[in-house]
Short mmCIF file of C-alpha atoms and ligand atoms in Angstrom, two decimals:
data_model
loop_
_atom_site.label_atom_id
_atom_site.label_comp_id
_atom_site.label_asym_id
_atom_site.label_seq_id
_atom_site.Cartn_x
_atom_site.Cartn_y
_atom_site.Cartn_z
CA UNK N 564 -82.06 139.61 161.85
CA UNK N 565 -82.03 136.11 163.29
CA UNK N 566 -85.05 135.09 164.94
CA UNK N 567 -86.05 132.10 166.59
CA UNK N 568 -83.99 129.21 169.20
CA UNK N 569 -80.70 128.43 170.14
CA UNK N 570 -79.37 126.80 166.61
CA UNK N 571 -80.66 130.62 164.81
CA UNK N 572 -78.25 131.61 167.29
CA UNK N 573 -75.52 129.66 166.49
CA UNK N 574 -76.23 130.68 163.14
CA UNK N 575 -75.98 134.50 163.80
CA UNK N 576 -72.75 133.75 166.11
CA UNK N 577 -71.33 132.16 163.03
CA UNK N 578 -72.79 135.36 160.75
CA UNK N 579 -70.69 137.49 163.32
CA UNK N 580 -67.46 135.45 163.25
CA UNK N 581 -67.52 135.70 159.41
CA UNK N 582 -68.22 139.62 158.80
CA UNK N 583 -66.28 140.46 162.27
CA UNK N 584 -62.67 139.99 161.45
CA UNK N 585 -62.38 142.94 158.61
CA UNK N 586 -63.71 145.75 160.89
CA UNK N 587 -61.22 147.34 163.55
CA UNK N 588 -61.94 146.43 166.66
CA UNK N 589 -62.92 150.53 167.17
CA UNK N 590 -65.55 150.03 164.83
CA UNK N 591 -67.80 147.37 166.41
CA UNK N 592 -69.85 146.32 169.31
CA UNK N 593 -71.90 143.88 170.55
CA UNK N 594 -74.97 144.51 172.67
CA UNK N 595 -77.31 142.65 174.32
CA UNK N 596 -81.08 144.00 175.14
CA UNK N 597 -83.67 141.44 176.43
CA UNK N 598 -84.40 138.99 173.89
CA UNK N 599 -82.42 141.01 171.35
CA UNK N 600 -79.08 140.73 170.37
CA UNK N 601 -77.12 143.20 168.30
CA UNK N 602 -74.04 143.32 166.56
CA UNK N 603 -73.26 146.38 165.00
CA UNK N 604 -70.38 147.45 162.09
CA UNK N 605 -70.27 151.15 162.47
CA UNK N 606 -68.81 152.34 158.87
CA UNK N 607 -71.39 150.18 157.07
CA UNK N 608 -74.01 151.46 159.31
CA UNK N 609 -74.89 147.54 158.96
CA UNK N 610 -76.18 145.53 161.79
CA UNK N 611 -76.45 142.03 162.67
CA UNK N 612 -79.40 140.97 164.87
CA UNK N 613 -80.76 137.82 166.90
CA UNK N 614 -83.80 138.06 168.70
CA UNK N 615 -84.56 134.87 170.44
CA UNK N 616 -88.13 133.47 170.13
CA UNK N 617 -87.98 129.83 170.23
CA UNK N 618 -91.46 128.86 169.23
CA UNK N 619 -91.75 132.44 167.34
CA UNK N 620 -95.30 132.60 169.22
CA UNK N 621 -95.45 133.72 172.68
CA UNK N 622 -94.57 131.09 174.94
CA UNK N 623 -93.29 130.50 178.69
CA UNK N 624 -89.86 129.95 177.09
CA UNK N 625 -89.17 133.50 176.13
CA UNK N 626 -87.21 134.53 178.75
CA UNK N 627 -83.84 134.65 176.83
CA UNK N 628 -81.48 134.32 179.87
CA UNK N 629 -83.88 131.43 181.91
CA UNK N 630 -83.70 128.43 179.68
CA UNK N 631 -84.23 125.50 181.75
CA UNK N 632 -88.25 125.06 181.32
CA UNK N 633 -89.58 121.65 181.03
CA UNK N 634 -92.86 121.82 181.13
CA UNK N 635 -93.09 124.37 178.02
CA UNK N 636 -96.67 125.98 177.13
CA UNK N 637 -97.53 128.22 173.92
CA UNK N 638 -99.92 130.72 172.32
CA UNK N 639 -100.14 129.56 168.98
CA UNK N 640 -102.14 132.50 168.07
CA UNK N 641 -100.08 135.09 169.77
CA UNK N 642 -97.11 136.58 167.90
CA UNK N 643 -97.51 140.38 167.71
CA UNK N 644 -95.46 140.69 170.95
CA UNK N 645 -92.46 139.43 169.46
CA UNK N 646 -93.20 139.89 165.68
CA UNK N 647 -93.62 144.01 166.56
CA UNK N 648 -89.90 143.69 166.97
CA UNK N 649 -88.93 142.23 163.71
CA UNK N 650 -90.21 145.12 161.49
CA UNK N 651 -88.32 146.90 158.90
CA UNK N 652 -85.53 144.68 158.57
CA UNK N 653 -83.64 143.80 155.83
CA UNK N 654 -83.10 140.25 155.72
CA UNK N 655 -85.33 137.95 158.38
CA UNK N 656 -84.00 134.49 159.01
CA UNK N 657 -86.47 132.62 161.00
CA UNK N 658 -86.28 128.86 162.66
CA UNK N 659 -88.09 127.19 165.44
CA UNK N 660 -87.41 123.19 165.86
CA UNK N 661 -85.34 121.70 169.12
CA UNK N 662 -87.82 123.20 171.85
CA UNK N 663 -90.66 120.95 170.24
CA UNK N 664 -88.83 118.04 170.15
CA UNK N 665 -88.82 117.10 174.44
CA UNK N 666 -92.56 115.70 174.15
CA UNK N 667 -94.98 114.12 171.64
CA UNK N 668 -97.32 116.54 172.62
CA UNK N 669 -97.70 120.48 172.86
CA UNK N 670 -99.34 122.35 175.54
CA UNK N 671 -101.18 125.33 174.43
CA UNK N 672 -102.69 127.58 177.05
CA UNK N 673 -106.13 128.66 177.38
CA UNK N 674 -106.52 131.86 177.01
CA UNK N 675 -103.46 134.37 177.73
CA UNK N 676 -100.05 134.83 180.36
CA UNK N 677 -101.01 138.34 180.37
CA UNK N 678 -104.37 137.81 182.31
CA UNK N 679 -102.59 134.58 184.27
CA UNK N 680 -103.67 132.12 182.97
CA UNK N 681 -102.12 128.52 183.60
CA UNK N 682 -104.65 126.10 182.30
CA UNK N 683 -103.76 124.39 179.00
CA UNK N 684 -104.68 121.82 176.27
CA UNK N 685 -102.47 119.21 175.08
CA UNK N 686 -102.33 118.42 170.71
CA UNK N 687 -99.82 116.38 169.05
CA UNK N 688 -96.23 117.90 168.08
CA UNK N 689 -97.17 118.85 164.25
CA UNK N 690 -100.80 120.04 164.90
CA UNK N 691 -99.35 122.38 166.91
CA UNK N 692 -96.34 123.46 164.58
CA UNK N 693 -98.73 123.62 161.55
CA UNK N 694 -101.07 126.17 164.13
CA UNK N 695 -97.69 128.30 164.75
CA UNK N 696 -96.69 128.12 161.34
CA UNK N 697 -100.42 129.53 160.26
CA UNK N 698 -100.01 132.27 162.58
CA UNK N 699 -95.86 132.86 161.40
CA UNK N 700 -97.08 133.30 157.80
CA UNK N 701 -100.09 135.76 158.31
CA UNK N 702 -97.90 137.90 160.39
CA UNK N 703 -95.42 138.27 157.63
CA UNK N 704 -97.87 138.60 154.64
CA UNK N 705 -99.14 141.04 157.04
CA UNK N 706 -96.50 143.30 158.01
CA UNK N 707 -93.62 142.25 155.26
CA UNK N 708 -93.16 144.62 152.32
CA UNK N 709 -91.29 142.21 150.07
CA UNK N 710 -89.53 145.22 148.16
CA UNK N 711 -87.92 145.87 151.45
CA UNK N 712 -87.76 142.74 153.19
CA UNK N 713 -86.22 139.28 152.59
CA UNK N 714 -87.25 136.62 154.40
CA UNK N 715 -85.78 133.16 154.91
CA UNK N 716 -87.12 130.02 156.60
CA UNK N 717 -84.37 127.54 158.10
CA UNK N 718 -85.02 123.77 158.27
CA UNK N 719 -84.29 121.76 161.22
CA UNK N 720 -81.13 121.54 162.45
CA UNK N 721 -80.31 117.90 163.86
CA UNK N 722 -79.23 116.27 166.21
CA UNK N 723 -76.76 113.10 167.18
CA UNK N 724 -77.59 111.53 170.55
CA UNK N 725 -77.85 108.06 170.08
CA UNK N 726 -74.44 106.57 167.76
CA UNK N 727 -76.36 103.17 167.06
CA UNK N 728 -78.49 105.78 164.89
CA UNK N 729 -75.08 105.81 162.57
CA UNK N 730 -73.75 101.83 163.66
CA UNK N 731 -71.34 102.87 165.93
CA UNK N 732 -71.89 100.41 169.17
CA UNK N 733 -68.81 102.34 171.08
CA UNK N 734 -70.06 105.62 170.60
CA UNK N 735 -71.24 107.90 173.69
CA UNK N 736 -73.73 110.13 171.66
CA UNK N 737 -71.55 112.14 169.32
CA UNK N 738 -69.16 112.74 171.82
CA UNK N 739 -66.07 110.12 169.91
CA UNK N 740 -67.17 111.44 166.34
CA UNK N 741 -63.99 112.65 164.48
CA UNK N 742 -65.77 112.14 161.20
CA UNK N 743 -68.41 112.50 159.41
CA UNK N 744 -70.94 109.87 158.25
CA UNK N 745 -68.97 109.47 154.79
CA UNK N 746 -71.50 106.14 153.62
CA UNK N 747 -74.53 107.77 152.01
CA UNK N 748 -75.48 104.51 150.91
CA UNK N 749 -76.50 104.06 154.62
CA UNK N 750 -80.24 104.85 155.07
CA UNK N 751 -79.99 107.96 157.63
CA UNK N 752 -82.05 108.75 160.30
CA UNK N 753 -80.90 110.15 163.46
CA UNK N 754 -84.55 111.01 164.80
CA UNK N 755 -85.20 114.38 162.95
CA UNK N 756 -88.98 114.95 163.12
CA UNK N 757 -89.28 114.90 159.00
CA UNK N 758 -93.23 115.65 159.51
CA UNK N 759 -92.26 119.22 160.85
CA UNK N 760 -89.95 119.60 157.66
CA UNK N 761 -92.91 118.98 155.84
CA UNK N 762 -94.85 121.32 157.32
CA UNK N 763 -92.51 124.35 157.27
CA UNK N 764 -91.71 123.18 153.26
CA UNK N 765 -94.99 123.42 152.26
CA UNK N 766 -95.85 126.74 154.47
CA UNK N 767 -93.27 128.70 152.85
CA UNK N 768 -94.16 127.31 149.56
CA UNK N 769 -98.13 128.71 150.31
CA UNK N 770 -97.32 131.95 151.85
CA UNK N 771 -97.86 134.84 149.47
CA UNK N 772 -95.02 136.85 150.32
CA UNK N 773 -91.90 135.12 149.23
CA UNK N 774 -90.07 132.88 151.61
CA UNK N 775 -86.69 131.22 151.06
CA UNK N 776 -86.81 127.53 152.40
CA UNK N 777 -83.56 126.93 153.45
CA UNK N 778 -82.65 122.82 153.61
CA UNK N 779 -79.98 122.19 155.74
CA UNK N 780 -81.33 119.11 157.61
CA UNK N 781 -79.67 116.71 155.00
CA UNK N 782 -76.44 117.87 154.48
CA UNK N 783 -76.38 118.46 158.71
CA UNK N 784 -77.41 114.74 159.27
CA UNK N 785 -73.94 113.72 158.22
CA UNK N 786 -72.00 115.68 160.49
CA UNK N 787 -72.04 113.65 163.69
CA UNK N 788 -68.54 115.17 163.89
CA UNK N 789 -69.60 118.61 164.05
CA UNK N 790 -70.99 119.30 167.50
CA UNK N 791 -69.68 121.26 170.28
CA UNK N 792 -69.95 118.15 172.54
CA UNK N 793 -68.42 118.13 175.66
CA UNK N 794 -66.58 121.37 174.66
CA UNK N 795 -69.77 123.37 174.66
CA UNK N 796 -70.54 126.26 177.37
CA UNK N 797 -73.34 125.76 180.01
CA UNK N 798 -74.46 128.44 182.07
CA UNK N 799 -72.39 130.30 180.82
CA UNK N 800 -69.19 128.39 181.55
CA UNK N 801 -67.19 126.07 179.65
CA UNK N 802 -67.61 122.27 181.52
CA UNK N 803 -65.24 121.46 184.24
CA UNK N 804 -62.80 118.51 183.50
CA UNK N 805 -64.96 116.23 185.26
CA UNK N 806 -68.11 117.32 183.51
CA UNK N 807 -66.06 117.25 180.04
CA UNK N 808 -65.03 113.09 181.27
CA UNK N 809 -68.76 112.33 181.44
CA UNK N 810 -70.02 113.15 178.14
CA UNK N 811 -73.34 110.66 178.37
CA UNK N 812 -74.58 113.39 180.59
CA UNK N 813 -73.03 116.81 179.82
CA UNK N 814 -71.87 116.60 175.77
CA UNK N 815 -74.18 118.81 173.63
CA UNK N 816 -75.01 117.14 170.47
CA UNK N 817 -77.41 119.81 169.52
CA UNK N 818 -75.55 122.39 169.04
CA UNK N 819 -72.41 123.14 166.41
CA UNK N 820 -68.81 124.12 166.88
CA UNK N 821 -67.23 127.55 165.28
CA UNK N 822 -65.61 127.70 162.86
CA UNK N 823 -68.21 124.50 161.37
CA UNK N 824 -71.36 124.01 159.66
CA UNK N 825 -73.18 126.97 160.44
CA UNK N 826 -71.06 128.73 158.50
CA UNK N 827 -72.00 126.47 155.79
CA UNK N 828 -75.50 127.32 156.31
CA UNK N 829 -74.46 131.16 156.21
CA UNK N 830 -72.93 130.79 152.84
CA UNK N 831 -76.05 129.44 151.39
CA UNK N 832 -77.84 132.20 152.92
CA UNK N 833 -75.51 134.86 151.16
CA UNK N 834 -75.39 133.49 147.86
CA UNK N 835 -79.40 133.35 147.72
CA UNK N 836 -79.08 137.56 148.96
CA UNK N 837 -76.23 137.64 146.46
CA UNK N 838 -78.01 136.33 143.92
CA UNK N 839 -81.47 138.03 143.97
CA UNK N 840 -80.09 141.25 142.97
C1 NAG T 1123 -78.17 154.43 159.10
O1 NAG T 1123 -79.33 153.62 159.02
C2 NAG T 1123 -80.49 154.21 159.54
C3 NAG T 1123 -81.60 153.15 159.52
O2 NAG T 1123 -81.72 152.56 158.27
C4 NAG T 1123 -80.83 155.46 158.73
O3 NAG T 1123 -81.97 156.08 159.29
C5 NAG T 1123 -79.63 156.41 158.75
O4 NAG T 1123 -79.90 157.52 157.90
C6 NAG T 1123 -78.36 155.71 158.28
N1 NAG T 1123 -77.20 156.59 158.45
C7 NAG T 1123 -76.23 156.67 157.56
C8 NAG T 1123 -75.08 157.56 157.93
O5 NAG T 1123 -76.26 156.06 156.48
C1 NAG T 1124 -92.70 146.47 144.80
O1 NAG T 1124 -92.04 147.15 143.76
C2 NAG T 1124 -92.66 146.96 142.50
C3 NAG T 1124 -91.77 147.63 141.44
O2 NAG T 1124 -91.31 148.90 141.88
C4 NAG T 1124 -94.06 147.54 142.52
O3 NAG T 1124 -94.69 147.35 141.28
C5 NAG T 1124 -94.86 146.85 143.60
O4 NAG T 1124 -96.15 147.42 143.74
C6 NAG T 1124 -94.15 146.93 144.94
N1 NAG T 1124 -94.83 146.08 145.90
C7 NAG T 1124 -95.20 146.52 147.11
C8 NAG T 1124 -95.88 145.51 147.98
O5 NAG T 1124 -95.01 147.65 147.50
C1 NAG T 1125 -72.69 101.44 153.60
O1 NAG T 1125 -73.99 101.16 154.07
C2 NAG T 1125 -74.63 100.10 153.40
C3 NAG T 1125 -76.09 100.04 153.89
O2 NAG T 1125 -76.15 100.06 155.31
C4 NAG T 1125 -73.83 98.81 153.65
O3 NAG T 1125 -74.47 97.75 152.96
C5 NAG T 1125 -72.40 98.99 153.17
O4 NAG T 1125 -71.63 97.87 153.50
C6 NAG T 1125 -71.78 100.23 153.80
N1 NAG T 1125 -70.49 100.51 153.18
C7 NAG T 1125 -69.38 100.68 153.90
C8 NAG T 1125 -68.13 100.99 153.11
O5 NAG T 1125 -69.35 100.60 155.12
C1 NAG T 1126 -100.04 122.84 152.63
O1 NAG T 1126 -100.51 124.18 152.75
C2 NAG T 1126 -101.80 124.41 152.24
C3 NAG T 1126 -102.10 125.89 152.29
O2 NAG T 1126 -101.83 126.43 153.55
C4 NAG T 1126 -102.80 123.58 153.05
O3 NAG T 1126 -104.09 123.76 152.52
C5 NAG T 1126 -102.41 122.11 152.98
O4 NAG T 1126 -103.24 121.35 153.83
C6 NAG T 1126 -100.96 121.93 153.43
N1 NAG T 1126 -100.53 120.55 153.24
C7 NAG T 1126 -99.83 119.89 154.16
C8 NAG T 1126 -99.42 118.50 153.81
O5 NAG T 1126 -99.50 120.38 155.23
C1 NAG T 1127 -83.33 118.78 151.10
O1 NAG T 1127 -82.00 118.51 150.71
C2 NAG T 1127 -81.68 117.13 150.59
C3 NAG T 1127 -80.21 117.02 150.21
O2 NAG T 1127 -79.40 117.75 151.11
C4 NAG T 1127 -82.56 116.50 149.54
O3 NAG T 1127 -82.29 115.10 149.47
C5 NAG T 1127 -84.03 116.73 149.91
O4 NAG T 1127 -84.86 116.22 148.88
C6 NAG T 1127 -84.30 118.21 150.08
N1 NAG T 1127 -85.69 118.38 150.46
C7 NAG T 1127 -86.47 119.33 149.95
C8 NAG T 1127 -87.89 119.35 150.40
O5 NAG T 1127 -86.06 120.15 149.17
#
C-alpha cells in the first residue's frame, strides 16, 4: 500500500503498469473506494493499494476527488482516521512533500474538523513537518508488527518550474526539456526544500520500528526531461491543444510521465523487498 500525495500515486500507477501486463485481463481489476485505491491480481490473491493522504495527518485536503484547496489547514496530531486504514499490510510506502511546498508557513487548526472548528495557528514549513513526522512515527511503532509489516519512507520528489534553475534562458519551465541535466559538475538546486529531507532522514533513522529511507530526490533532480508537462491530465482530461500551446500556465512539472522515473523508484523499492528475505 501506497500512502500519501499525488507523486505516491504516480508511484503506485507506475507499480501497476509494471506487475499489470502478465495477468489476463480476466484476472484483474481496479477499484476505487474513497480515498482508497485498489488494484487487485486475482491468482496471486496479491493486491496493490494507494490510499491518498497528502499530509498523512488529517487535513482539509483529504478529499481525494476535490483537490483544488489553497488555503490548506492540518491536525498534526490527528492520524488515527487515516492510519486505521493502513493496518495489516504487507509493504507500506509512505510520502508527503508537494502540498507543503505552496507557503512558508503551515496552518494548523485549533482544536478539531469534527467539532467545526476553523480557527488556526500559523508555524513555519519544517516545524510543522517535524510535528507530522512525530505523530507518523508513533503511529507506526504503535500499530506496526515489523515481522509482518515493511515499511518504507519516500524522499521528496522534485520539481522543475523555473529552467534558469538548470541555465537554460529559453526554457518555459520544463516544458522544452528533451534531456536530462547530463553536467553534474553543475551545482543543482531546483528549489527542493532539503530541510524537510532532513527531517524525514533523520525520523526514519530514530523510529524504533524499521523504516526504509528511500532517496530519490537526487537522482530525480536531473530529470528535467521527465515530466508529464503539457501532456499531463487535469480534471480528469488530457489539455486541449490550446491549453497544451501555453505551457507557462498549464505544463505540470510536478508530476512524471509512464513509462519514466517512477519506475525507477519502484525498482529500488523491489530490490530492498527482494533483498530482505
Ligand atoms: C487471500 O488473502 C486473504 C488476506 O490475507 C486471506 O484471508 C485468504 O485466506 C487468502 N486466500 C487465498 C486463497 O490464499
Ligand atoms: C518477530 O519475530 C522474531 C523471531 O520469530 C521474534 O523473536 C520477535 O519477538 C517478533 N517480534 C514481534 C514484535 O512480534
Ligand atoms: C558544467 O558546469 C560547470 C559549473 O557550472 C561549468 O563550469 C562547466 O563549464 C559545465 N560543463 C559543460 C560541459 O557545460
Ligand atoms: C533527530 O531525531 C531525534 C529523535 O527524534 C531528535 O531528538 C533530534 O532533534 C532530531 N534532529 C534533527 C536535526 O531533526
Ligand atoms: C541521497 O542520494 C544522493 C545521490 O543520489 C546522495 O548524494 C545523498 O548524499 C543521499 N542522501 C542521503 C541522506 O542519503
Amino acid at each position: 500500500m501506497f500512502v500519501g500525495d499525488s507523486l505516491n500515486r504516480n508511484q503506485w500507477e507506475s507499480m501497476v503498469c509494471l506487475v499489470q501486463s502478465v495477468v489476463p485481463s480476466a484476472r484483474k481489476s481496479l477499484s476505487k473506494t474513497g480515498s482508497l485505491s485498489i488494484f487487485t491480481i486475482q491468482d496471486y490473491n496479491a493486491t496493490v493499494e494507494f490510499y491518498w493522504a497528502p499530509f498523512l495527518v488529517e487535513s482539509n485536503s483529504d478529499d481525494p476527488n476535490m483537490h483544488s484547496i489553497l488555503n490548506r489547514i492540518i491536525m498534526p496530531e490527528s492520524i488515527d482516521k487515516h492510519g486505521n486504514n493502513w493496518k495489516n499490510v504487507d509493504y507500506l510506502i509512505f510520502n508527503t512533500y508537494i502540498w507543503w511546498m505552496n507557503t512558508f508557513s503551515m496552518k494548523i487548526l485549533r482544536g478539531s474538523f469534527d467539532e467545526g472548528a476553523t480557527e488556526y495557528d500559523e508555524i513555519d514549513r519544517p516545524t510543522a513537518y517535524k510535528r507530522v513526522l512525530a505523530t507518523w512515527s508513533q503511529w507506526v511503532d504503535k500499530n506496526i508488527d515489523p515481522n509482518r509489516t515493511q515499511v518504507f519512507f519516500m524522499s521528496m520528489s522534485p520539481l522543475h518550474i523555473k529552467s534558469l534553475d538548470w541555465e537554460n534562458s529559453d526554457g518555459i519551465k520544463c516544458a522544452k526539456e528533451t534531456s536530462p541535466i547530463l553536467n553534474t559538475s553543475m551545482p543543482l538546486n531546483v528549489g527542493t526544500d532539503k530541510r524537510l529531507f532532513v527531517i524525514a532522514a533523520n525520523v526514519t533513522r530514530s523510529i524504533n520500528v524499521p523504516v526504509y529511507f528511500l532517496n530519490i530526490t537526487t537522482l530525480s533532480e536531473y530529470r528535467k526531461d521527465a515530466h508529464t508537462s503539457v501532456h499531463t491530465i487535469r480534471q480528469g482530461k488530457m489539455l486541449m491543444p490550446e491549453q497544451q500551446a501555453d505551457p507557462a500556465t498549464y505544463a505540470d512539472c510536478i508530476h512524471w510521465c509512464l513509462p519514466g522515473l517512477p519506475d525507477t523508484w519502484n525498482e529500488f523499492l523491489y530490490s530492498r523487498i527482494i533483498s530482505r528475505s
